[in-house]
């Protein structure tokens, strides 16, 4: 084949690839969209189950394994532990811990789980919170931990989002996890041992994302400590914190990020922090990637 023939063949191949890519994007590629405040309120609203069917099983560590029925009939499982100060008559503050994608609520309680280290060091935050007099409360997110659905795995949800533009399963997983937490707040607010005016939330990665969303739609959450939240843009607008800033106006936020995070660039993290409407906010920036150095938890000492 002559050089001219090779050149023509390469140009033809390039044109075919370009056409296929354009066709794929037209049919399946994610495209940005906008949401209104009314649409956000509608998607995150829920009907409170009647009665609030919380089932508790005490252990020997001042803790309780629990499960309850959520707004849509789904069973939510989790674990909570009260501090030693809960033995007094004074109501105790509450810290809700939200886990990362692919993890489970046990990551807030154990330094390793299923022979894998808790690299995000969230168990250290739990230890600190209990020592500071907080009750710690954690649940499994939708499609995680004991709530995994073999027909709709996390890998499937993420792959279908990026390859086939199926945003609804991803958005629903997050929104329904937020609504599960809202039902949990319904129950917490009825319990005299908890201080309903001092309910805070912290989360790592997806848990940080969930924390910001929950605080934005539910005024019962007072403060947020968001550790390496992924950057979410308007390709999944209904779960983008940047589209829900009005709801965070009353929430002091502590943000942790890294300068080489594969899920949120330094510029994107700065954009989020600058956009947070409450002036009582603080940003801790670390060298490295999505897994922060273990000493980041020291900054919780003063926050708690």
C-alpha atoms as one frame of an Amber mdcrd trajectory, in Angstrom:
protein
   0.000   0.000   0.000   1.282   3.445  -0.933   1.797   6.252   1.567  -1.221
   7.979   0.077  -3.302   4.831   0.597  -2.179   4.506   4.222  -2.998   8.154
   4.851  -6.481   7.724   3.389  -7.074   4.604   5.471  -6.018   6.368   8.677
  -8.240   9.337   7.870 -11.151   6.998   7.220 -10.592   5.179  10.521 -10.366
   8.515  12.355 -13.593   9.701  10.758 -15.393   6.482  11.732 -14.170   6.747
  15.331 -15.244  10.393  15.490 -18.669   9.533  14.108 -19.101   6.689  16.580
 -18.067   8.930  19.477 -20.494  11.625  18.368 -23.295   9.071  18.058 -22.536
   7.641  21.507 -22.580  11.108  23.063 -25.816  12.042  21.325 -27.523   8.869
  22.508 -25.951   8.152  25.900 -23.633  10.942  27.010 -24.575  12.800  30.190
 -25.744  16.329  29.545 -26.143  19.134  32.084 -29.571  20.197  33.232 -31.013
  22.707  35.682 -33.212  22.269  38.735 -35.386  24.715  40.624 -35.796  25.063
  44.378 -39.303  23.626  44.023 -37.984  20.549  42.225 -35.342  20.029  44.902
 -37.923  20.267  47.679 -40.163  17.785  45.909 -37.422  15.206  45.297 -36.141
  15.264  48.883 -39.547  15.327  50.540 -40.887  12.178  52.171 -43.827  10.782
  54.081 -43.055   9.940  57.680 -43.815   6.280  58.425 -46.547   5.788  60.995
 -45.642   4.606  63.492 -41.880   5.213  63.579 -40.899   1.557  63.716 -37.478
   1.683  65.396 -36.208  -1.650  66.697 -33.259  -1.518  69.121 -30.969  -4.234
  70.436 -28.633  -3.173  73.239 -25.057  -4.418  73.545 -22.508  -4.288  76.371
 -20.822  -1.079  75.129 -23.586   1.426  75.818 -24.632   0.943  72.216 -27.577
  -0.243  70.162 -27.857  -2.100  66.899 -31.024  -0.897  65.240 -33.222  -1.067
  62.202 -36.268   0.907  61.137 -38.720   1.193  58.287 -38.059   4.138  56.007
 -40.437   6.331  54.017 -40.793   3.787  51.186 -40.972   0.637  53.297 -37.260
  -0.143  52.970 -35.445  -1.422  56.055 -32.562   0.741  57.267 -29.924  -0.760
  59.557 -27.310   0.908  61.705 -25.600   1.289  65.029 -25.460   4.009  67.679
 -23.543   4.447  70.890 -24.124   6.853  73.741 -21.325   8.521  75.680 -20.756
   7.936  79.361 -22.322  11.325  80.052 -25.646   9.965  78.766 -26.112   8.378
  82.186 -26.916  11.837  83.541 -30.255  13.563  83.042 -28.799  16.116  80.598
 -29.609  15.462  76.898 -26.504  14.739  74.814 -25.568  16.156  71.403 -25.643
  13.859  68.379 -23.085  13.320  65.629 -24.253  11.386  62.574 -21.508   9.653
  60.579 -22.029   8.999  56.853 -19.712   6.498  55.174 -17.909   6.572  51.832
 -19.009   4.877  48.618 -18.412   1.139  48.718 -18.095   1.197  52.516 -20.570
   0.556  55.338 -21.465   2.031  58.709 -18.919  -0.250  60.439 -16.162   2.041
  59.143 -17.149   4.521  61.853 -16.561   1.921  64.557 -13.717  -0.366  63.489
 -10.086   0.259  62.490 -10.459  -2.633  60.046 -13.434  -4.513  58.657 -13.417
  -7.786  56.741  -9.604  -7.736  56.974  -9.395  -4.357  55.237  -8.073  -1.303
  57.038 -10.329   1.716  57.541  -8.019   3.991  55.570 -10.290   7.019  56.001
  -9.711   6.983  59.815 -13.382   7.632  60.535 -13.220   5.303  63.542 -10.900
   7.853  65.177 -13.529  10.564  64.741 -16.041   8.313  66.512 -13.672   7.784
  69.437 -13.163  11.521  69.728 -16.880  12.332  69.495 -17.801   9.847  72.243
 -15.037  11.197  74.473 -16.429  14.703  73.902 -19.884  13.636  75.059 -21.591
  13.056  71.706 -23.873  10.190  70.865 -22.657   8.670  67.591 -25.216   7.385
  65.072 -24.519   5.618  61.769 -26.543   3.816  59.084 -25.810   1.966  55.854
 -26.485   4.010  52.744 -28.718   2.630  50.010 -27.030  -0.189  48.044 -24.292
  -0.452  50.673 -23.343  -2.772  53.525 -26.237  -4.985  54.553 -28.395  -3.150
  52.012 -26.468  -4.239  48.920 -28.599  -5.205  45.945 -26.836  -7.864  43.810
 -29.019  -6.850  40.871 -27.843  -3.214  41.098 -24.299  -3.113  42.434 -22.398
   0.114  43.012 -20.120  -0.755  40.085 -23.158  -1.191  37.839 -24.675   2.092
  39.000 -21.484   4.076  38.352 -20.688   2.363  35.035 -24.224   2.856  33.758
 -24.081   6.500  34.814 -20.914   7.252  32.866 -21.286   4.880  29.913 -25.019
   4.914  29.269 -26.188   8.160  30.855 -28.422   6.381  33.389 -28.375   9.070
  36.049 -31.591   8.129  37.865 -30.226   5.080  39.804 -27.235   7.122  41.007
 -29.330  10.137  41.957 -31.973   7.967  43.631 -29.317   6.181  45.725 -28.174
   9.504  47.154 -31.582  11.134  47.520 -33.106   8.080  49.196 -30.122   7.855
  51.564 -30.779  11.481  52.528 -34.450  10.685  53.081 -33.494   7.645  55.181
 -31.533  10.046  57.380 -34.518  12.371  57.601 -36.647   9.518  58.949 -33.853
   8.788  61.426 -33.987  12.452  62.503 -37.718  12.061  63.066 -37.003   9.351
  65.602 -34.032  11.096  67.231 -36.141  14.207  67.795 -38.616  12.200  69.878
 -35.988  10.794  72.256 -35.388  12.873  75.404 -31.821  11.566  75.832 -30.743
  13.461  72.693 -30.378  17.222  72.359 -32.436  18.002  69.264 -30.807  21.438
  69.007 -27.324  19.953  68.708 -27.427  17.475  65.839 -24.360  17.605  63.599
 -23.239  15.428  60.693 -19.904  14.418  59.237 -19.075  12.211  56.295 -16.203
  10.968  54.175 -16.310  11.155  50.351 -19.840  10.099  49.355 -20.711  10.500
  53.025 -19.527  14.123  52.877 -21.701  14.575  49.807 -24.706  13.096  51.648
 -23.943  15.293  54.669 -24.109  18.485  52.611 -27.326  17.385  50.912 -29.004
  16.459  54.199 -28.066  19.741  55.857 -29.331  21.628  52.805 -32.817  20.090
  52.975 -33.303  19.551  56.716 -32.942  22.352  59.244 -32.578  19.893  62.119
 -28.945  19.377  61.101 -26.893  22.226  62.551 -23.238  21.807  61.517 -21.425
  19.861  58.783 -17.895  18.466  58.614 -17.432  17.364  54.996 -14.304  15.302
  54.352 -13.201  15.099  50.683 -16.641  15.395  49.061 -16.494  14.540  45.339
 -17.149  17.341  42.891 -20.697  17.052  41.576 -21.747  19.215  38.628 -25.000
  19.790  36.783 -24.786  16.498  34.907 -26.465  15.180  38.068 -27.899  18.517
  39.126 -30.473  17.270  41.642 -27.665  15.969  43.877 -25.157  18.797  43.315
 -24.495  20.753  46.553 -23.698  23.831  44.464 -27.365  23.840  43.397 -28.535
  23.690  47.027 -26.530  26.472  48.631 -29.593  28.373  49.839 -30.380  25.496
  52.170 -26.907  25.702  53.723 -27.197  29.338  54.742 -27.653  28.440  58.419
 -25.030  25.695  58.519 -21.429  26.263  59.610 -19.290  23.975  57.436 -15.873
  22.439  58.035 -14.408  21.300  54.692 -11.456  18.933  54.240  -9.863  18.487
  50.826  -6.624  17.436  49.112  -4.630  19.159  46.387  -4.451  16.043  44.185
  -7.836  14.413  44.789  -8.941  12.368  41.788 -12.606  13.129  42.555 -12.372
  16.891  43.104  -9.633  19.226  41.946  -8.140  21.925  44.124  -9.988  24.506
  42.018 -13.313  22.686  42.400 -12.887  22.407  46.163 -12.120  26.116  46.392
 -15.217  26.839  44.307 -17.361  24.859  46.736 -15.841  26.463  49.806 -16.127
  30.003  48.423 -19.768  29.386  47.485 -20.822  28.162  50.937 -23.118  30.935
  52.162 -22.490  30.749  55.919 -19.504  32.871  56.951 -18.746  30.467  59.811
 -16.750  28.058  57.686 -13.229  26.670  57.547 -11.221  24.838  54.894  -8.384
  22.419  55.684  -6.280  21.576  52.605  -3.866  18.624  52.593  -1.145  17.352
  50.292  -2.085  14.138  48.516  -5.110  12.351  47.135  -8.572  11.201  48.159
  -7.309   9.277  51.187  -6.196  11.996  53.581  -3.258  11.572  55.969  -4.506
  10.098  59.234  -3.689  13.218  61.224  -6.522  15.138  59.540  -8.797  13.933
  62.347  -6.928  16.167  64.811  -8.887  19.101  63.414 -12.070  17.556  64.824
 -10.767  18.131  68.353 -11.699  21.804  68.341 -14.759  21.367  66.091 -16.337
  18.928  68.531
